[in-house]
PDB file of C-alpha atoms in Angstrom:
ATOM      1  CA  UNK A   1       0.000   0.000   0.000  1.00 71.00           C
ATOM      2  CA  UNK A   2       1.279   3.489  -0.872  1.00 93.00           C
ATOM      3  CA  UNK A   3       1.837   6.093   1.853  1.00 96.00           C
ATOM      4  CA  UNK A   4      -0.197   9.206   1.059  1.00 97.00           C
ATOM      5  CA  UNK A   5      -0.078  11.082   4.386  1.00 98.00           C
ATOM      6  CA  UNK A   6       2.914  11.607   6.684  1.00 98.00           C
ATOM      7  CA  UNK A   7       1.950  13.055  10.064  1.00 98.00           C
ATOM      8  CA  UNK A   8       4.433  14.432  12.568  1.00 98.00           C
ATOM      9  CA  UNK A   9       3.131  14.607  16.130  1.00 98.00           C
ATOM     10  CA  UNK A  10       3.896  17.534  18.402  1.00 97.00           C
ATOM     11  CA  UNK A  11       2.477  20.622  20.062  1.00 96.00           C
ATOM     12  CA  UNK A  12       2.105  23.936  18.225  1.00 96.00           C
ATOM     13  CA  UNK A  13       3.759  27.111  19.455  1.00 94.00           C
ATOM     14  CA  UNK A  14       7.310  28.333  20.017  1.00 94.00           C
ATOM     15  CA  UNK A  15       7.336  27.269  23.685  1.00 94.00           C
ATOM     16  CA  UNK A  16       7.216  23.615  22.570  1.00 94.00           C
ATOM     17  CA  UNK A  17       9.469  23.861  19.504  1.00 91.00           C
ATOM     18  CA  UNK A  18      12.515  21.881  20.700  1.00 93.00           C
ATOM     19  CA  UNK A  19      10.980  19.591  23.292  1.00 96.00           C
ATOM     20  CA  UNK A  20      11.021  15.789  23.191  1.00 96.00           C
ATOM     21  CA  UNK A  21       7.294  15.547  22.455  1.00 95.00           C
ATOM     22  CA  UNK A  22       7.856  17.500  19.219  1.00 97.00           C
ATOM     23  CA  UNK A  23      10.097  14.881  17.609  1.00 97.00           C
ATOM     24  CA  UNK A  24       7.407  14.279  14.972  1.00 98.00           C
ATOM     25  CA  UNK A  25       7.127  17.964  14.046  1.00 98.00           C
ATOM     26  CA  UNK A  26      10.915  18.208  13.804  1.00 97.00           C
ATOM     27  CA  UNK A  27      11.149  15.134  11.548  1.00 98.00           C
ATOM     28  CA  UNK A  28       8.348  16.385   9.264  1.00 98.00           C
ATOM     29  CA  UNK A  29      10.107  19.763   9.015  1.00 97.00           C
ATOM     30  CA  UNK A  30      13.261  17.871   7.936  1.00 96.00           C
ATOM     31  CA  UNK A  31      11.193  15.928   5.411  1.00 96.00           C
ATOM     32  CA  UNK A  32       9.618  19.135   4.092  1.00 97.00           C
ATOM     33  CA  UNK A  33      13.085  20.610   3.593  1.00 96.00           C
ATOM     34  CA  UNK A  34      14.277  17.448   1.809  1.00 95.00           C
ATOM     35  CA  UNK A  35      11.210  17.393  -0.455  1.00 96.00           C
ATOM     36  CA  UNK A  36      11.385  21.148  -1.086  1.00 95.00           C
ATOM     37  CA  UNK A  37       7.980  21.855   0.409  1.00 94.00           C
ATOM     38  CA  UNK A  38       7.971  25.620   0.619  1.00 85.00           C
ATOM     39  CA  UNK A  39       4.307  26.311   1.291  1.00 93.00           C
ATOM     40  CA  UNK A  40       2.339  25.230   4.370  1.00 97.00           C
ATOM     41  CA  UNK A  41      -1.386  25.822   4.575  1.00 97.00           C
ATOM     42  CA  UNK A  42      -3.863  25.428   7.382  1.00 98.00           C
ATOM     43  CA  UNK A  43      -6.500  22.790   6.648  1.00 97.00           C
ATOM     44  CA  UNK A  44      -8.564  20.395   8.743  1.00 97.00           C
ATOM     45  CA  UNK A  45      -6.871  21.532  11.967  1.00 97.00           C
ATOM     46  CA  UNK A  46      -3.323  20.926  10.722  1.00 98.00           C
ATOM     47  CA  UNK A  47      -0.551  22.643   8.837  1.00 97.00           C
ATOM     48  CA  UNK A  48      -0.110  20.715   5.592  1.00 98.00           C
ATOM     49  CA  UNK A  49       2.305  20.741   2.692  1.00 98.00           C
ATOM     50  CA  UNK A  50       1.513  18.918  -0.537  1.00 97.00           C
ATOM     51  CA  UNK A  51       4.537  17.507  -2.379  1.00 96.00           C
ATOM     52  CA  UNK A  52       5.272  14.983  -5.116  1.00 93.00           C
ATOM     53  CA  UNK A  53       7.358  11.878  -4.507  1.00 92.00           C
ATOM     54  CA  UNK A  54       7.808   9.226  -7.168  1.00 86.00           C
ATOM     55  CA  UNK A  55       4.977  10.735  -9.208  1.00 88.00           C
ATOM     56  CA  UNK A  56       2.554  10.448  -6.271  1.00 90.00           C
ATOM     57  CA  UNK A  57       1.084  13.260  -4.203  1.00 94.00           C
ATOM     58  CA  UNK A  58       2.231  13.100  -0.598  1.00 97.00           C
ATOM     59  CA  UNK A  59       0.718  15.203   2.174  1.00 98.00           C
ATOM     60  CA  UNK A  60       2.915  16.248   5.097  1.00 98.00           C
ATOM     61  CA  UNK A  61       0.934  17.272   8.175  1.00 98.00           C
ATOM     62  CA  UNK A  62       1.507  18.783  11.606  1.00 98.00           C
ATOM     63  CA  UNK A  63      -1.734  18.727  13.654  1.00 98.00           C
ATOM     64  CA  UNK A  64      -2.274  22.043  15.445  1.00 97.00           C
ATOM     65  CA  UNK A  65      -4.697  20.717  18.057  1.00 94.00           C
ATOM     66  CA  UNK A  66      -2.013  19.703  20.603  1.00 91.00           C
ATOM     67  CA  UNK A  67      -0.683  16.184  21.063  1.00 93.00           C
ATOM     68  CA  UNK A  68      -3.554  14.639  23.014  1.00 93.00           C
ATOM     69  CA  UNK A  69      -6.137  15.473  20.336  1.00 96.00           C
ATOM     70  CA  UNK A  70      -4.042  14.809  17.206  1.00 96.00           C
ATOM     71  CA  UNK A  71      -6.527  12.212  15.993  1.00 97.00           C
ATOM     72  CA  UNK A  72      -9.125  14.841  15.040  1.00 97.00           C
ATOM     73  CA  UNK A  73      -7.006  16.588  12.392  1.00 98.00           C
ATOM     74  CA  UNK A  74      -5.522  13.271  11.168  1.00 98.00           C
ATOM     75  CA  UNK A  75      -8.958  11.698  10.660  1.00 98.00           C
ATOM     76  CA  UNK A  76     -10.295  14.865   8.966  1.00 98.00           C
ATOM     77  CA  UNK A  77      -7.395  14.950   6.480  1.00 98.00           C
ATOM     78  CA  UNK A  78      -7.780  11.213   5.836  1.00 98.00           C
ATOM     79  CA  UNK A  79     -11.510  11.624   5.196  1.00 98.00           C
ATOM     80  CA  UNK A  80     -11.090  14.702   2.970  1.00 98.00           C
ATOM     81  CA  UNK A  81      -8.482  13.017   0.751  1.00 98.00           C
ATOM     82  CA  UNK A  82      -9.918   9.467   0.976  1.00 97.00           C
ATOM     83  CA  UNK A  83      -6.781   8.094   2.660  1.00 98.00           C
ATOM     84  CA  UNK A  84      -7.008   4.687   4.363  1.00 97.00           C
ATOM     85  CA  UNK A  85      -5.241   4.048   7.715  1.00 97.00           C
ATOM     86  CA  UNK A  86      -2.763   1.769   5.859  1.00 97.00           C
ATOM     87  CA  UNK A  87      -1.759   4.794   3.739  1.00 97.00           C
ATOM     88  CA  UNK A  88      -0.793   6.892   6.779  1.00 98.00           C
ATOM     89  CA  UNK A  89       2.635   7.199   8.394  1.00 98.00           C
ATOM     90  CA  UNK A  90       2.938   8.792  11.848  1.00 98.00           C
ATOM     91  CA  UNK A  91       6.247  10.043  13.290  1.00 98.00           C
ATOM     92  CA  UNK A  92       6.329  10.394  17.083  1.00 97.00           C
ATOM     93  CA  UNK A  93       8.463  10.340  20.222  1.00 97.00           C
ATOM     94  CA  UNK A  94       8.788   7.031  22.089  1.00 95.00           C
ATOM     95  CA  UNK A  95       9.729   6.562  25.765  1.00 94.00           C
ATOM     96  CA  UNK A  96      10.458   2.829  25.368  1.00 93.00           C
ATOM     97  CA  UNK A  97      13.319   3.381  22.902  1.00 94.00           C
ATOM     98  CA  UNK A  98      16.749   4.735  23.928  1.00 95.00           C
ATOM     99  CA  UNK A  99      17.369   8.412  23.193  1.00 94.00           C
ATOM    100  CA  UNK A 100      18.731   8.843  19.693  1.00 93.00           C
ATOM    101  CA  UNK A 101      17.463   5.519  18.316  1.00 96.00           C
ATOM    102  CA  UNK A 102      14.826   5.274  15.592  1.00 97.00           C
ATOM    103  CA  UNK A 103      12.491   2.328  14.975  1.00 96.00           C
ATOM    104  CA  UNK A 104       9.871   1.541  12.328  1.00 97.00           C
ATOM    105  CA  UNK A 105       6.639  -0.283  13.144  1.00 95.00           C
ATOM    106  CA  UNK A 106       3.277  -1.030  11.543  1.00 94.00           C
ATOM    107  CA  UNK A 107       0.189  -1.407  13.711  1.00 92.00           C
ATOM    108  CA  UNK A 108       0.213  -2.341  17.382  1.00 90.00           C
ATOM    109  CA  UNK A 109      -0.993  -0.583  20.496  1.00 88.00           C
ATOM    110  CA  UNK A 110      -0.536   3.029  21.519  1.00 88.00           C
ATOM    111  CA  UNK A 111       1.676   2.174  24.524  1.00 86.00           C
ATOM    112  CA  UNK A 112       0.126   4.970  26.578  1.00 84.00           C
ATOM    113  CA  UNK A 113       1.118   7.641  24.042  1.00 91.00           C
ATOM    114  CA  UNK A 114      -1.811  10.075  24.079  1.00 92.00           C
ATOM    115  CA  UNK A 115      -1.251  11.281  20.512  1.00 94.00           C
ATOM    116  CA  UNK A 116      -1.397   7.708  19.213  1.00 95.00           C
ATOM    117  CA  UNK A 117      -4.381   6.921  21.449  1.00 95.00           C
ATOM    118  CA  UNK A 118      -6.244   9.857  19.881  1.00 97.00           C
ATOM    119  CA  UNK A 119      -5.351   8.716  16.349  1.00 97.00           C
ATOM    120  CA  UNK A 120      -6.423   5.127  17.136  1.00 96.00           C
ATOM    121  CA  UNK A 121      -9.754   6.392  18.496  1.00 96.00           C
ATOM    122  CA  UNK A 122     -10.530   8.774  15.621  1.00 97.00           C
ATOM    123  CA  UNK A 123      -9.409   6.463  12.786  1.00 97.00           C
ATOM    124  CA  UNK A 124     -10.906   3.386  14.426  1.00 96.00           C
ATOM    125  CA  UNK A 125      -7.718   1.583  13.366  1.00 96.00           C
ATOM    126  CA  UNK A 126      -4.087   1.024  14.311  1.00 95.00           C
ATOM    127  CA  UNK A 127      -3.062  -0.141  10.820  1.00 96.00           C
ATOM    128  CA  UNK A 128      -0.883   2.874  10.046  1.00 97.00           C
ATOM    129  CA  UNK A 129       2.921   2.814   9.842  1.00 97.00           C
ATOM    130  CA  UNK A 130       5.049   4.568  12.449  1.00 97.00           C
ATOM    131  CA  UNK A 131       8.510   5.987  12.780  1.00 98.00           C
ATOM    132  CA  UNK A 132       9.339   6.124  16.480  1.00 97.00           C
ATOM    133  CA  UNK A 133      12.010   8.525  17.743  1.00 97.00           C
ATOM    134  CA  UNK A 134      13.548   7.275  20.990  1.00 95.00           C
ATOM    135  CA  UNK A 135      13.588   9.695  23.916  1.00 96.00           C
ATOM    136  CA  UNK A 136      14.173   7.177  26.752  1.00 94.00           C
ATOM    137  CA  UNK A 137      12.415   7.246  30.126  1.00 92.00           C
ATOM    138  CA  UNK A 138      12.817  10.220  32.454  1.00 92.00           C
ATOM    139  CA  UNK A 139      15.568   9.945  35.058  1.00 89.00           C
ATOM    140  CA  UNK A 140      14.676   9.232  38.685  1.00 89.00           C
ATOM    141  CA  UNK A 141      11.161  10.183  39.684  1.00 90.00           C
ATOM    142  CA  UNK A 142      10.704  12.987  37.171  1.00 90.00           C
ATOM    143  CA  UNK A 143       7.093  12.987  35.905  1.00 92.00           C
ATOM    144  CA  UNK A 144       6.757  11.835  32.280  1.00 91.00           C
ATOM    145  CA  UNK A 145       4.609  14.874  31.397  1.00 89.00           C
ATOM    146  CA  UNK A 146       7.371  17.259  32.525  1.00 92.00           C
ATOM    147  CA  UNK A 147      10.095  15.227  30.825  1.00 95.00           C
ATOM    148  CA  UNK A 148       8.480  15.069  27.369  1.00 93.00           C
ATOM    149  CA  UNK A 149       7.790  18.816  27.420  1.00 93.00           C
ATOM    150  CA  UNK A 150      11.472  19.704  27.944  1.00 93.00           C
ATOM    151  CA  UNK A 151      14.192  20.200  25.355  1.00 94.00           C
ATOM    152  CA  UNK A 152      17.088  17.768  25.822  1.00 94.00           C
ATOM    153  CA  UNK A 153      20.464  19.462  26.319  1.00 93.00           C
ATOM    154  CA  UNK A 154      24.106  18.726  25.574  1.00 94.00           C
ATOM    155  CA  UNK A 155      24.996  15.323  24.128  1.00 94.00           C
ATOM    156  CA  UNK A 156      21.481  14.060  24.772  1.00 93.00           C
ATOM    157  CA  UNK A 157      20.089  16.980  22.737  1.00 94.00           C
ATOM    158  CA  UNK A 158      22.533  16.327  19.890  1.00 96.00           C
ATOM    159  CA  UNK A 159      21.523  12.646  19.760  1.00 96.00           C
ATOM    160  CA  UNK A 160      17.825  13.628  19.851  1.00 96.00           C
ATOM    161  CA  UNK A 161      18.160  16.130  16.989  1.00 96.00           C
ATOM    162  CA  UNK A 162      20.186  13.613  14.948  1.00 96.00           C
ATOM    163  CA  UNK A 163      17.416  11.042  15.536  1.00 97.00           C
ATOM    164  CA  UNK A 164      14.764  13.394  14.152  1.00 97.00           C
ATOM    165  CA  UNK A 165      16.826  13.698  10.946  1.00 97.00           C
ATOM    166  CA  UNK A 166      17.178   9.889  10.789  1.00 97.00           C
ATOM    167  CA  UNK A 167      13.409   9.618  11.345  1.00 98.00           C
ATOM    168  CA  UNK A 168      12.874  11.775   8.237  1.00 98.00           C
ATOM    169  CA  UNK A 169      15.169   9.412   6.272  1.00 97.00           C
ATOM    170  CA  UNK A 170      13.254   6.402   7.601  1.00 97.00           C
ATOM    171  CA  UNK A 171       9.963   8.029   6.557  1.00 97.00           C
ATOM    172  CA  UNK A 172      11.285   8.513   3.020  1.00 97.00           C
ATOM    173  CA  UNK A 173      12.435   4.892   2.978  1.00 96.00           C
ATOM    174  CA  UNK A 174       8.896   3.787   3.917  1.00 97.00           C
ATOM    175  CA  UNK A 175       7.388   6.035   1.215  1.00 96.00           C
ATOM    176  CA  UNK A 176       9.848   4.808  -1.439  1.00 95.00           C
ATOM    177  CA  UNK A 177      10.400   1.149  -0.516  1.00 95.00           C
ATOM    178  CA  UNK A 178       7.779   0.154   2.066  1.00 94.00           C
ATOM    179  CA  UNK A 179       7.833  -0.468   5.818  1.00 94.00           C
ATOM    180  CA  UNK A 180       9.537  -3.878   5.654  1.00 92.00           C
ATOM    181  CA  UNK A 181      12.635  -2.466   3.939  1.00 94.00           C
ATOM    182  CA  UNK A 182      12.646   0.422   6.431  1.00 95.00           C
ATOM    183  CA  UNK A 183      12.368  -1.972   9.389  1.00 94.00           C
ATOM    184  CA  UNK A 184      15.305  -3.998   8.078  1.00 94.00           C
ATOM    185  CA  UNK A 185      17.356  -0.830   7.650  1.00 94.00           C
ATOM    186  CA  UNK A 186      16.446   1.179  10.768  1.00 94.00           C
ATOM    187  CA  UNK A 187      15.491  -1.378  13.433  1.00 92.00           C
ATOM    188  CA  UNK A 188      18.994  -2.857  13.555  1.00 73.00           C
ATOM    189  CA  UNK A 189      21.175  -1.570  16.382  1.00 60.00           C
TER     190      UNK A 189
END
């Protein structure tokens, strides 16, 4: 199945720009740069850019409804453009993967990720592909909500930013060659 919609998860606004929870936004921005998307428009509750890849139209999207309600804009875009869940790729942060690592997955549960939970609920499906950007678990007893809304610093920040660029590469691999090839390439560490 062809990927027609690539969604990066995050929170809108400059105060969230570099935080861990915005890994998806950062990766989609990288992808937009790579694909020379120079025009973003507001539609269906998201910022979208329409590009061509391999002769196919590809929509890049950054929901503007905040992480926990990302499913609304994703389902509205999918409905408007007649895109099936199997034709959607979501890029997001992942606590259960070490910081700086990137993994590809198709289907499965939401693992407590509120953005994914919202998408599952609104699409009524978990059949979409995912690129997961590792952010690791918070140190000590730091609350997860505080941790994901902070920008990583120093070496950790460098590894995080590098992972968002790798996530954009992995997304292109899925678009061009399919999720299985991407899993074989990016899930090996």
